[in-house]
Amino acid sequence: MIYPILLCGGSGTRLWPFSRKSFPKQFASLVGTDSLFQQAAKRLSGNLFHDPVAITTQDFRFIVSEQIGAIGIKPIDIVLEPEGRGTAASALVSAFCCTARDPNAIMLLAPTDQTLNDVDDFCHAVETAMPLAKAGNLVTFGIAPKSAETGYGYLELSEAVTSEPQKLVRFVEKPVQSEAAEMIASKQYLWNSGIFLFSAAAIIDAFKIHAPEIFSTVKEVFADAKRDLNFVRLAPQPWEELPNISIDYAIMEKADNLSVMPLSGVGWSDLGDWDAVWRQGTPDEQGNVCSSGATAIDCSNTLLRTDSDGVELVGVGLEGIVAIAMNDAVLLAKKDNAQQVRKAVARLEQKGIPQATQLPIDYRPWGSFENLAVGEGFCVKRITINPGGSLSLQSHQHRSEHWVVVKGTAMVTVDNDIRWMSENQSIYVPIGAKHRLENQSSEVVILIEVQMGSYLSEDDITRYDDKYGRG
């Protein structure tokens, strides 16, 4: 059996505004009802696989835990990197996790921000490549190219592409259009999927040989890791000294025990931009892909999408356009320029615009909250508490709060007053009062919170008790 390694990093800026630094694309439902992360976890489950190891950062720990729990998968470990340092460090940490359980572990390193439609064919390819991995080879999976794409890296094979694994000659960085066309014509190149299969022992040995500094640092960090709830927290020192580098650069471009397993017909996409999302959709006769809240009139080859309640998006006479509407941001672009969206995000960051990186919804271990209205001295939020969720027992020095339950039944604590509150009931929380919200039911609880005060930022909080271990 194989240990799946779910890589949950990245910012997904090319899919802004739907994907942002605070909630990148792997956690969003871009194609289908499950998030990309959940889709990846599902396809790497079953008889061929052990429970997975998930690699993420502190900011996404509860999103990972909630989303993977929602699909009935229990990870072996959720490893928390102090900050993103690229796939090289993630791969090595994963190898240490696996060898701690099984010295002969075989690992499948997989990004979770991709789609892959034919799971059976993919699993067959993994099984075909298993003997190579057991023999000490580092196996990468290459995608049969459909066009001369410039947004992907390429893999050069030793001979023409077949359905069988082959020796890898070299990695090729993202080419210009003419180079990509020449590579496609030669029939000896595949797109680099970023998916790898190898034994934990083989990749550890590769780091010892080709990246000894990374090896020694990650080994030290892993030795000092601490368990916290169901998380493995890596030591921040000397983690921050690691280079931000991919496994391709650190190992694969230097090793000589490399093989490629071709993937064809599996419906793979890295969903690298909105044009790729459009291609994964189901277009109408005019080539339009529309979400449930969008309407296309006299449009062609256009993507119209809104995922915000109460927002209706209408396109009239558009051709080859991407239009994405959310409560707090709207994107309009030509599909041919979809790769340039990251430049727009960088420009917004330079201007200090919060929408560049922050979604209006803030996800917490107990649920989420969304700012509905903000003004001088007040803030209105919608709070959603998941079944079994509980906010910390806390107080604020600078604001009071008014709560109105609009759905479900919550248990409310305000100082020594503990009561059950249902729909259309409200309560006032004075400045300085110790308070808590809990959902002990099997249904979601939704409240409207009105904050009043001179300072309304989230750091005005003193926690006295928290089931999630937050200070």
mmCIF file of N, CA, C and O in Angstrom, residues 144 177 234 300 302 344 346 373 453:
data_model
loop_
_atom_site.group_PDB
_atom_site.id
_atom_site.type_symbol
_atom_site.label_atom_id
_atom_site.label_comp_id
_atom_site.label_asym_id
_atom_site.label_seq_id
_atom_site.Cartn_x
_atom_site.Cartn_y
_atom_site.Cartn_z
ATOM 1 N N ALA A 144 0.057 13.505 -21.206
ATOM 2 C CA ALA A 144 0.098 13.595 -22.660
ATOM 3 C C ALA A 144 -0.399 14.968 -23.088
ATOM 4 O O ALA A 144 -1.536 15.344 -22.799
ATOM 5 N N GLN A 177 6.400 29.813 -26.900
ATOM 6 C CA GLN A 177 5.460 29.127 -27.769
ATOM 7 C C GLN A 177 6.157 28.296 -28.850
ATOM 8 O O GLN A 177 5.799 27.141 -29.102
ATOM 9 N N LEU A 234 5.907 21.614 13.158
ATOM 10 C CA LEU A 234 7.352 21.627 12.942
ATOM 11 C C LEU A 234 7.966 22.842 13.630
ATOM 12 O O LEU A 234 7.361 23.913 13.685
ATOM 13 N N SER A 300 -20.471 34.281 -26.409
ATOM 14 C CA SER A 300 -19.831 33.092 -26.946
ATOM 15 C C SER A 300 -18.479 32.885 -26.268
ATOM 16 O O SER A 300 -17.782 33.855 -25.949
ATOM 17 N N THR A 302 -17.439 32.188 -23.351
ATOM 18 C CA THR A 302 -17.300 33.074 -22.197
ATOM 19 C C THR A 302 -17.577 32.310 -20.902
ATOM 20 O O THR A 302 -18.423 31.403 -20.873
ATOM 21 N N ALA A 344 -2.571 41.572 -11.632
ATOM 22 C CA ALA A 344 -3.597 42.413 -11.017
ATOM 23 C C ALA A 344 -3.592 42.267 -9.502
ATOM 24 O O ALA A 344 -3.727 43.250 -8.760
ATOM 25 N N ALA A 346 -0.993 41.459 -7.661
ATOM 26 C CA ALA A 346 0.194 42.168 -7.173
ATOM 27 C C ALA A 346 -0.050 43.673 -7.113
ATOM 28 O O ALA A 346 0.372 44.349 -6.161
ATOM 29 N N ALA A 373 -21.421 44.421 6.916
ATOM 30 C CA ALA A 373 -21.395 45.889 6.846
ATOM 31 C C ALA A 373 -20.418 46.405 7.888
ATOM 32 O O ALA A 373 -20.401 45.916 9.027
ATOM 33 N N GLY A 453 -18.234 49.749 19.136
ATOM 34 C CA GLY A 453 -17.121 50.127 19.983
ATOM 35 C C GLY A 453 -16.105 50.982 19.263
ATOM 36 O O GLY A 453 -16.215 51.265 18.066
#
